[in-house]
mmCIF file of C-alpha atoms in Angstrom:
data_model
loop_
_atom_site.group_PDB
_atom_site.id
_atom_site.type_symbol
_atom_site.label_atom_id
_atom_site.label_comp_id
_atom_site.label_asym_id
_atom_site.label_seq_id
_atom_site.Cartn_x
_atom_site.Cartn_y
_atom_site.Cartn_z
ATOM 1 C CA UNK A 1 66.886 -178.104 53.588
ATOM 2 C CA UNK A 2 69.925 -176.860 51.168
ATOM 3 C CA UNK A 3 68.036 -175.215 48.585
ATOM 4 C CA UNK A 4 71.129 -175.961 46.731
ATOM 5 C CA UNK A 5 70.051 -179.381 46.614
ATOM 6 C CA UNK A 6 66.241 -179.273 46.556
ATOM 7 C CA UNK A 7 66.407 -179.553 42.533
ATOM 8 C CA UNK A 8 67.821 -182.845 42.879
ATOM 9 C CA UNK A 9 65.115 -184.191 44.802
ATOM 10 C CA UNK A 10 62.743 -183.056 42.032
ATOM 11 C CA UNK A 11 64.789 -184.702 39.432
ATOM 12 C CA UNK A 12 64.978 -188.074 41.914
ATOM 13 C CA UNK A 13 61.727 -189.723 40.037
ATOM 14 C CA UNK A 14 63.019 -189.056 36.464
ATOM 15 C CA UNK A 15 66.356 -190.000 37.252
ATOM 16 C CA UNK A 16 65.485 -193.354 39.118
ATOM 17 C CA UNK A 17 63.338 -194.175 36.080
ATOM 18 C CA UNK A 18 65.915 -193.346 33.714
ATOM 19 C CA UNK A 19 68.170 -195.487 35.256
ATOM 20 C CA UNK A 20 65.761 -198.273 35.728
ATOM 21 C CA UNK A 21 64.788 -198.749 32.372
ATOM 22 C CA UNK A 22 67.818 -197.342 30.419
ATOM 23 C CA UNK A 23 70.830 -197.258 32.032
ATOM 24 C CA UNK A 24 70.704 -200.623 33.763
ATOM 25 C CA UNK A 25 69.628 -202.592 30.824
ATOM 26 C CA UNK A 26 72.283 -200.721 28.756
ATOM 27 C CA UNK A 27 75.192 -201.601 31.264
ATOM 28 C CA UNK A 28 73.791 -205.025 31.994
ATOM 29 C CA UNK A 29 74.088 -206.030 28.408
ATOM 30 C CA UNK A 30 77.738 -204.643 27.565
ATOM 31 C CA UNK A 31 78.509 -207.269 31.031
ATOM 32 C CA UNK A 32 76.641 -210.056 29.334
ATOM 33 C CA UNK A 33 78.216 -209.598 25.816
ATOM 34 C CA UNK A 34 81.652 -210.710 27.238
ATOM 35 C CA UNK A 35 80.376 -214.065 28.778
ATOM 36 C CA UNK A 36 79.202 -217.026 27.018
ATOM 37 C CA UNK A 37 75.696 -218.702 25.911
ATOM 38 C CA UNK A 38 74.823 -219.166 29.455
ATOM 39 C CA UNK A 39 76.358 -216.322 30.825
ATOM 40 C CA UNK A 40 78.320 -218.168 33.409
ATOM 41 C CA UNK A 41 81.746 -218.112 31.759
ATOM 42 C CA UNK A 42 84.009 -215.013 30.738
ATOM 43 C CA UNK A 43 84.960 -214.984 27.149
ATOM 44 C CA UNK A 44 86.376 -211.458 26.688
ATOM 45 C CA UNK A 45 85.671 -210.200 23.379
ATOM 46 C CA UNK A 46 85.260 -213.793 21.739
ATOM 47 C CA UNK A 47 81.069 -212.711 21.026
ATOM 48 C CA UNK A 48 82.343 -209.771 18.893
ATOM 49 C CA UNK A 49 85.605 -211.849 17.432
ATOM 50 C CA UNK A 50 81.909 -214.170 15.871
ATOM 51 C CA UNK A 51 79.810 -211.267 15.467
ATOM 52 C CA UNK A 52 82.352 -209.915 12.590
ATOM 53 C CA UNK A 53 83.258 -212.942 11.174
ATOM 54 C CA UNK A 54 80.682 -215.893 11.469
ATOM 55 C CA UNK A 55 79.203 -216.061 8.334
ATOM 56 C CA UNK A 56 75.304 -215.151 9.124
ATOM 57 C CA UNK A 57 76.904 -212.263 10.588
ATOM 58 C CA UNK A 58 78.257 -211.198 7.615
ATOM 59 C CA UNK A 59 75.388 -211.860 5.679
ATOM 60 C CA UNK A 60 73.215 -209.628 8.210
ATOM 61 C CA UNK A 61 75.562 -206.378 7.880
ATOM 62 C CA UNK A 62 75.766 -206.373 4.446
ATOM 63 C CA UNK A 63 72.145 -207.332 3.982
ATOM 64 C CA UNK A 64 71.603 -204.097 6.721
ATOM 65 C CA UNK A 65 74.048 -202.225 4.405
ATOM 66 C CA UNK A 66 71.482 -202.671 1.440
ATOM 67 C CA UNK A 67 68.394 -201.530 3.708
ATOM 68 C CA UNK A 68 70.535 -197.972 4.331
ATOM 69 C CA UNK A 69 71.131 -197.704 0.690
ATOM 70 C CA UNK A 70 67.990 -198.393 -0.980
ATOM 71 C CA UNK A 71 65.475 -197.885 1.867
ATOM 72 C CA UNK A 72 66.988 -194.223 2.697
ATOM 73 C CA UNK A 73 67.372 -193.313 -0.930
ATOM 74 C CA UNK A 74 63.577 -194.355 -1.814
ATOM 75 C CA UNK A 75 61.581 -193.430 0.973
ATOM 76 C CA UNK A 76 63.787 -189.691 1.420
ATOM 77 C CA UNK A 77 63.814 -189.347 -2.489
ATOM 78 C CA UNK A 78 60.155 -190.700 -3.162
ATOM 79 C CA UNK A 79 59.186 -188.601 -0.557
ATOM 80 C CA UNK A 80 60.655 -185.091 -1.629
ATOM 81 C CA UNK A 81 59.257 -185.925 -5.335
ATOM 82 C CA UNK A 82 55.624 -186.646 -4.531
ATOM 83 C CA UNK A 83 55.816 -183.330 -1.826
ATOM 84 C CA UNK A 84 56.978 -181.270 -4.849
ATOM 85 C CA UNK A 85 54.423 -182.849 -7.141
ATOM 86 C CA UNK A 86 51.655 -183.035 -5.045
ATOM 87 C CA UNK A 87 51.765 -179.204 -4.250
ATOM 88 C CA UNK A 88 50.043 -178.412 -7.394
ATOM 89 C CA UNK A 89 47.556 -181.345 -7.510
ATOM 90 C CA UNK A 90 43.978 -179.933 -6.936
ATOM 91 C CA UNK A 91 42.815 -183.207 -4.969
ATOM 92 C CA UNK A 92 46.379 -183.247 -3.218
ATOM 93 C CA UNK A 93 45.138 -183.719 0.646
ATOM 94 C CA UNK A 94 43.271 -186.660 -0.809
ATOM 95 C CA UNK A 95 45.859 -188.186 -2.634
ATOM 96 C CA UNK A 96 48.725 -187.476 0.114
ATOM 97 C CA UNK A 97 45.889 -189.096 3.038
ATOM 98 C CA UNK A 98 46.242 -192.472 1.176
ATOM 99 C CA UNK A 99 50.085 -192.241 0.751
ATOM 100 C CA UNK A 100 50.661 -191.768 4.190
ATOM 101 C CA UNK A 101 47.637 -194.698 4.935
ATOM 102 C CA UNK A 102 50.344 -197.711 5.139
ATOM 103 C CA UNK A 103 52.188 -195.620 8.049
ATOM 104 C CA UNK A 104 48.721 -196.551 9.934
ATOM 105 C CA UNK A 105 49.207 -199.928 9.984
ATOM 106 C CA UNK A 106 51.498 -202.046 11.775
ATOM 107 C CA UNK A 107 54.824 -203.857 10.362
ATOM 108 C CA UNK A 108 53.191 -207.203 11.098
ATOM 109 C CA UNK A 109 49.986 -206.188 9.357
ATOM 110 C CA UNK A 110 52.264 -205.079 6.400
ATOM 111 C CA UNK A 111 54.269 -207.885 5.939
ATOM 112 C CA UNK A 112 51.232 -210.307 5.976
ATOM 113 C CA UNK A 113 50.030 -207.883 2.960
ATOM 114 C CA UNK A 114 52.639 -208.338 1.495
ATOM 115 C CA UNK A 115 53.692 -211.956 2.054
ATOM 116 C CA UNK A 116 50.313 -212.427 -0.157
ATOM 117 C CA UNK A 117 51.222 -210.229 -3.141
ATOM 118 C CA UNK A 118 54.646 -212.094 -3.313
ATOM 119 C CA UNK A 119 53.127 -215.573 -3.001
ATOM 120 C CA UNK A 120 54.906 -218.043 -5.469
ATOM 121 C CA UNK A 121 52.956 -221.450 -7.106
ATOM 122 C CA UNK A 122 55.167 -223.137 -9.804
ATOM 123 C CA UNK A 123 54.376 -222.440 -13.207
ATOM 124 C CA UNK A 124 51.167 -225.496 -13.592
ATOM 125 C CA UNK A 125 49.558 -223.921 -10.862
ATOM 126 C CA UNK A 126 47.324 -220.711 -11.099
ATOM 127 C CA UNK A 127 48.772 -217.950 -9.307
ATOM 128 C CA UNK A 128 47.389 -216.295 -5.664
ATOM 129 C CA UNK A 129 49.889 -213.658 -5.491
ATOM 130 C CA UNK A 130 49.093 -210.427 -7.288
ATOM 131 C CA UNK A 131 52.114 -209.838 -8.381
ATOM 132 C CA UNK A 132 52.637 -213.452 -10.235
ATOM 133 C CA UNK A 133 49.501 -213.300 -11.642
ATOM 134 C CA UNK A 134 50.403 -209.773 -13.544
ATOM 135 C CA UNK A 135 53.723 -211.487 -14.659
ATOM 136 C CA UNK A 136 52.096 -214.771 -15.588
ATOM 137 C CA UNK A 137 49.434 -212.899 -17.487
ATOM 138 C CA UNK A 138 51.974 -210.467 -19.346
ATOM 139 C CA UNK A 139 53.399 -214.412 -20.535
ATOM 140 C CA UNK A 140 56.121 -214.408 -17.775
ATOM 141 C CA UNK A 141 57.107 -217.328 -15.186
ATOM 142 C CA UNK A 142 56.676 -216.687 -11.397
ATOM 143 C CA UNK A 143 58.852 -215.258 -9.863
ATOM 144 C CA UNK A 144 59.603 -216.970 -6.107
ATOM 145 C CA UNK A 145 60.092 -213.096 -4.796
ATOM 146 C CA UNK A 146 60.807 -214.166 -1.281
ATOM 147 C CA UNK A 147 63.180 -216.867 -1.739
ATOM 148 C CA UNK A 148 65.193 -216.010 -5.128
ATOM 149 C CA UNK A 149 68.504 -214.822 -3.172
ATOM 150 C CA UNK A 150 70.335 -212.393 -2.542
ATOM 151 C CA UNK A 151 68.745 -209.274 -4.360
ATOM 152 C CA UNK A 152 65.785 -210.241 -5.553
ATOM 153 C CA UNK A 153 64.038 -211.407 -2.568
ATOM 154 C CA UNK A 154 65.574 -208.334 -0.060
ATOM 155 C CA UNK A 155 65.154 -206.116 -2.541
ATOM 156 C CA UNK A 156 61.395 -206.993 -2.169
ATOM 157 C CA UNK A 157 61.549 -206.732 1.259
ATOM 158 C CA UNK A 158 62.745 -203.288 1.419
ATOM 159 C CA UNK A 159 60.149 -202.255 -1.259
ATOM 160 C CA UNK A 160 57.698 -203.344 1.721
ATOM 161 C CA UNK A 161 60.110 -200.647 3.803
ATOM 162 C CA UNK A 162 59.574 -197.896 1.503
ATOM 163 C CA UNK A 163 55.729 -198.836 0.949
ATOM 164 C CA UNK A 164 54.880 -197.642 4.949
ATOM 165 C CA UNK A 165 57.756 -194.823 5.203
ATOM 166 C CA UNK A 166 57.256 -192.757 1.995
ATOM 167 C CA UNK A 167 54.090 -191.125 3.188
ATOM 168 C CA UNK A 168 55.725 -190.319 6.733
ATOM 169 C CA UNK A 169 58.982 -188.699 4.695
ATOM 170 C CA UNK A 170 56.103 -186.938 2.249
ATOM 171 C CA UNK A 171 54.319 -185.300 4.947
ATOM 172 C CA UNK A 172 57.295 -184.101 6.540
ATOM 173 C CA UNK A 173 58.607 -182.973 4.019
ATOM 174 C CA UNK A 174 55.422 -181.052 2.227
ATOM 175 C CA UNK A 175 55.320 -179.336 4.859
ATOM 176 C CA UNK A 176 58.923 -177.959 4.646
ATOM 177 C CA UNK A 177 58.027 -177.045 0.858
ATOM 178 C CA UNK A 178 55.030 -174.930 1.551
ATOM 179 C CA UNK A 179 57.348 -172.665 3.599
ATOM 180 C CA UNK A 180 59.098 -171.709 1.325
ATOM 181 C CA UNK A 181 58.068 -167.511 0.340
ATOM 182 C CA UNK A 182 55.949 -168.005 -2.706
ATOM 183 C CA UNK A 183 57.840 -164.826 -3.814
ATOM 184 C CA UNK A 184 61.074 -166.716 -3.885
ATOM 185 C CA UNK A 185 59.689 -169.137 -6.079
ATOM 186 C CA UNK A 186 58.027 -166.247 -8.434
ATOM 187 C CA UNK A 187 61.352 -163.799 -8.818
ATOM 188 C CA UNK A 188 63.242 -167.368 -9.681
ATOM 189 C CA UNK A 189 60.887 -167.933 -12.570
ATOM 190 C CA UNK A 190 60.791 -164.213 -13.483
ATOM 191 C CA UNK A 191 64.461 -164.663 -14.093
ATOM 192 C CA UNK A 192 64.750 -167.129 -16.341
ATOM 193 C CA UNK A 193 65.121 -170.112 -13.656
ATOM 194 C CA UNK A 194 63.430 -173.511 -15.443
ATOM 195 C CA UNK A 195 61.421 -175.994 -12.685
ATOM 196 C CA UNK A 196 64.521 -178.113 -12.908
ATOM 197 C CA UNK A 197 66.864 -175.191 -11.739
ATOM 198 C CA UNK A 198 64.554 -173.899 -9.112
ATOM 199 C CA UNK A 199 64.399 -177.027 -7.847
ATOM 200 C CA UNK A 200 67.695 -177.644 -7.585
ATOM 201 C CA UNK A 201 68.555 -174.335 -6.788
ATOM 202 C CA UNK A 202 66.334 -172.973 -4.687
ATOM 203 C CA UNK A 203 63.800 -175.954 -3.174
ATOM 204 C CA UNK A 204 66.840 -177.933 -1.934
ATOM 205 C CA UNK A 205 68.966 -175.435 -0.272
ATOM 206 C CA UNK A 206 65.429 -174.418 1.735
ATOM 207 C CA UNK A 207 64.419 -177.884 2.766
ATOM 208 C CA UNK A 208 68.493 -179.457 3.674
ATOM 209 C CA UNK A 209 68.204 -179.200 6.884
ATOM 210 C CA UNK A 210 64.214 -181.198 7.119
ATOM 211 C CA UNK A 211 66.187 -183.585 4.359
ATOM 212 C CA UNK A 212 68.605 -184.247 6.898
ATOM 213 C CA UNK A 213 66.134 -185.179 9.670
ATOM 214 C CA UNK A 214 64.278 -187.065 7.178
ATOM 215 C CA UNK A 215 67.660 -188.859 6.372
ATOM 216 C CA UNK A 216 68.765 -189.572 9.997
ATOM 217 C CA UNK A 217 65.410 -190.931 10.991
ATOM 218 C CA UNK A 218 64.984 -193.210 8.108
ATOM 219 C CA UNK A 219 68.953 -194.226 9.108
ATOM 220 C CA UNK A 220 68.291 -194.852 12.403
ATOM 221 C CA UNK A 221 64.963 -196.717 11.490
ATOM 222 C CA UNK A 222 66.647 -198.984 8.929
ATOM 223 C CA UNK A 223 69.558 -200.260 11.478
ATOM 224 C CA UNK A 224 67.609 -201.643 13.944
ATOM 225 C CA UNK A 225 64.776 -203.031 11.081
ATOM 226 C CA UNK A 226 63.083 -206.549 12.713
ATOM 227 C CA UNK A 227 59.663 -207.045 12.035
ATOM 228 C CA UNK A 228 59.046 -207.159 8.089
ATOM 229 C CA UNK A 229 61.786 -209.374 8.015
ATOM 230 C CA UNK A 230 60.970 -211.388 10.968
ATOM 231 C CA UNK A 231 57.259 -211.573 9.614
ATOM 232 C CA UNK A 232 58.166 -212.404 6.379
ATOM 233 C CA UNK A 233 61.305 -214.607 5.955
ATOM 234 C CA UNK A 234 62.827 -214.939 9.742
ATOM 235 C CA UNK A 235 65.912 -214.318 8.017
ATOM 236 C CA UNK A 236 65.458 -216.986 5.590
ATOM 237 C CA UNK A 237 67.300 -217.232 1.662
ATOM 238 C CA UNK A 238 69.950 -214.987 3.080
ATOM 239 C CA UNK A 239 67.313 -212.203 3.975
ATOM 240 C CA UNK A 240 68.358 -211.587 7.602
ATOM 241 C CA UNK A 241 69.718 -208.389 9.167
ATOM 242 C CA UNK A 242 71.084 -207.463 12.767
ATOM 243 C CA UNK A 243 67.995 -206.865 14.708
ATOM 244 C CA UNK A 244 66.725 -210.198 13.752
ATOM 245 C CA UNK A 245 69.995 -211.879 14.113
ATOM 246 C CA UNK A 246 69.933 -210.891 17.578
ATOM 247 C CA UNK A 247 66.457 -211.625 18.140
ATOM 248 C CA UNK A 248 67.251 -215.247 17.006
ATOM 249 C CA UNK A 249 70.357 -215.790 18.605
ATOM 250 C CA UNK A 250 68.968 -214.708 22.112
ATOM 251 C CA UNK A 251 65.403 -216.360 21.880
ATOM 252 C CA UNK A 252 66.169 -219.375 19.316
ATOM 253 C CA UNK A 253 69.764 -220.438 20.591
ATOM 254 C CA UNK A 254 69.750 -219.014 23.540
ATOM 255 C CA UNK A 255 73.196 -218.186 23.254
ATOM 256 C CA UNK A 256 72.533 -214.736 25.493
ATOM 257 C CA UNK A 257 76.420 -213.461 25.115
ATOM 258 C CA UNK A 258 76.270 -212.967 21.371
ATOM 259 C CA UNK A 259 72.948 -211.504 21.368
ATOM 260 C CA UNK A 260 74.021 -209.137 23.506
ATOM 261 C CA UNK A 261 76.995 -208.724 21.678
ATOM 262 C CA UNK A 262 75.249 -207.961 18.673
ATOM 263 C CA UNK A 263 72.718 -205.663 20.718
ATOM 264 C CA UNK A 264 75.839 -203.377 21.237
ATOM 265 C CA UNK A 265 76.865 -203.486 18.079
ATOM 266 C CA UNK A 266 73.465 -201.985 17.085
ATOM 267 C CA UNK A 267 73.398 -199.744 20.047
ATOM 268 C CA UNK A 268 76.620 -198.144 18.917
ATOM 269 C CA UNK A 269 76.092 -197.955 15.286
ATOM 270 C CA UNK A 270 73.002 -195.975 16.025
ATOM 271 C CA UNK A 271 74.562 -193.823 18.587
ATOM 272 C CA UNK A 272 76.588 -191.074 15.786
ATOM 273 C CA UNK A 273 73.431 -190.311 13.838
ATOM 274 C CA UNK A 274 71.609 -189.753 17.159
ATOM 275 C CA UNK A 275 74.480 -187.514 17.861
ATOM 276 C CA UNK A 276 74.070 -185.672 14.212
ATOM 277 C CA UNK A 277 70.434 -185.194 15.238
ATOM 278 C CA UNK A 278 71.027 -183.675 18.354
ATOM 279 C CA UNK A 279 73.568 -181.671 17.556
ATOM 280 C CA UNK A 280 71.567 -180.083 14.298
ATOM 281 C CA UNK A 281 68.882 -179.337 16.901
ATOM 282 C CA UNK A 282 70.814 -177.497 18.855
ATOM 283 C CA UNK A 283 72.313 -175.112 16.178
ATOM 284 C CA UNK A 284 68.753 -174.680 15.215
ATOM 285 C CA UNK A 285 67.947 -173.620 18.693
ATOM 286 C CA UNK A 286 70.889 -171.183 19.122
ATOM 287 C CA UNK A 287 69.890 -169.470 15.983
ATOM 288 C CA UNK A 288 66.738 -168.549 16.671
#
């Protein structure tokens, strides 16, 4: 046998998997997103004409465009704060262990949590959700968190978002902060440097590149977010977003051509950041 060639029949397994599972599906669903519901008929680009401008389209990106605002901001900021803070807690693995707790559960088992902390009973009735109850007894009305569109009830669905994925970006990011030389931190302070201005100074320029891991992965995460939506709402009061859109169109209306169109959609939005990551990986590589 060419022992040019005997690589390749290493590689075989891997590569027929590969293409089993990725590449296939991947190039089967571009061919699907230019025919119609029943994929029988070729429509050209007609599914992405209605992707970007049917109106629970529209709602879905810019719904999506909140989640990549407020989710990444909040989990990434949240995150770096409480890894700062908790450095110089004395009980801090205790504390940091039920932070991190949410990312044990599942989405489903979150948004059931939290579908009963936002229930809503008018005003005459007493109130099951916990957080009703604290506004009724500060001499508030309920407030229908869930259904009160268009910020108020995705707003409370990301803050479901950033309750599982702040311990994930605190842990990852803790660990960044306790490499950075202790004696860094000390000659900063000897010279005058305030917490503020080492902080700003010194703890961010050590941890930008884990911040920009952090940042990708909660970007990446947030794009294709389904299940505390679909688990909470189904995309109800205005509250859906692309992943669920898709899920909907493909499995509700069974119109297969736009849900694949829209699965492309996702598939490419994703793709840059995936790029970033890889890319930052390999710089990291070649430097050391």
């Amino acid at each position: 046998m060419n022992m040019g060639r005997v690589h390749w029949l290493y590689l075989a397994p891997a590569l027929l998997m590969l293409g089993l599972f990725l590449i296939y599906p991947t190039a089967e669903t571009v061919r699907l997103s230019f025919y119609g519901p029943r994929s029988d008929v070729f429509v050209g680009f007609q599914n992405y004409v209605q992707a970007f401008t049917s109106q629970p389209m529209l709602i879905a990106f810019r719904n999506n465009l909140l989640w990549l605002v407020v989710f990444t901001l909040f989990t990434v900021g949240m995150g770096l704060l409480l890894a700062v803070l908790l450095d110089r807690v004395r009980y801090e693995t205790v504390i940091k262990s039920v932070i991190f707790l949410p990312m044990a559960i599942s989405y489903v088992a979150a948004g059931v949590i939290w579908r009963f902390m936002y229930t809503f009973r008018p005003a005459v009735a007493p109130q099951i959700g916990l957080l009703n109850a604290i506004v009724v007894a500060v001499g508030g009305n309920p407030i229908g968190w869930l259904i009160e569109r268009p910020w108020v009830n995705n707003l409370a669905l990301i803050a479901v978002g950033v309750w599982v994925w702040t311990g994930f970006c605190m842990v990852i990011l803790s660990a960044a902060y306790k490499g950075i030389p202790r004696e860094m931190l000390e000659a900063a302070r000897i010279d005058g440097a305030n917490e503020w201005q080492l902080f700003l100074h010194v703890t961010i320029p050590f941890l930008k590149s884990t911040l920009a891991v952090v940042t990708t992965t909660m970007i990446v995460f947030v794009l294709k977010v389904f299940d505390i939506v679909y688990v909470m709402t189904n995309g109800a009061y205005d509250t859906d977003v692309i992943a669920n859109r898709m899920y909907n169109e493909m499995f509700y209306f069974h119109n297969y051509g736009l849900a694949s169109a829209i699965a492309v959609i996702l598939f490419l939005a994703i793709i840059p950041f995936l790029v970033i990551n890889v890319r930052r990986f390999r710089a990291q590589e070649a430097v050391r």
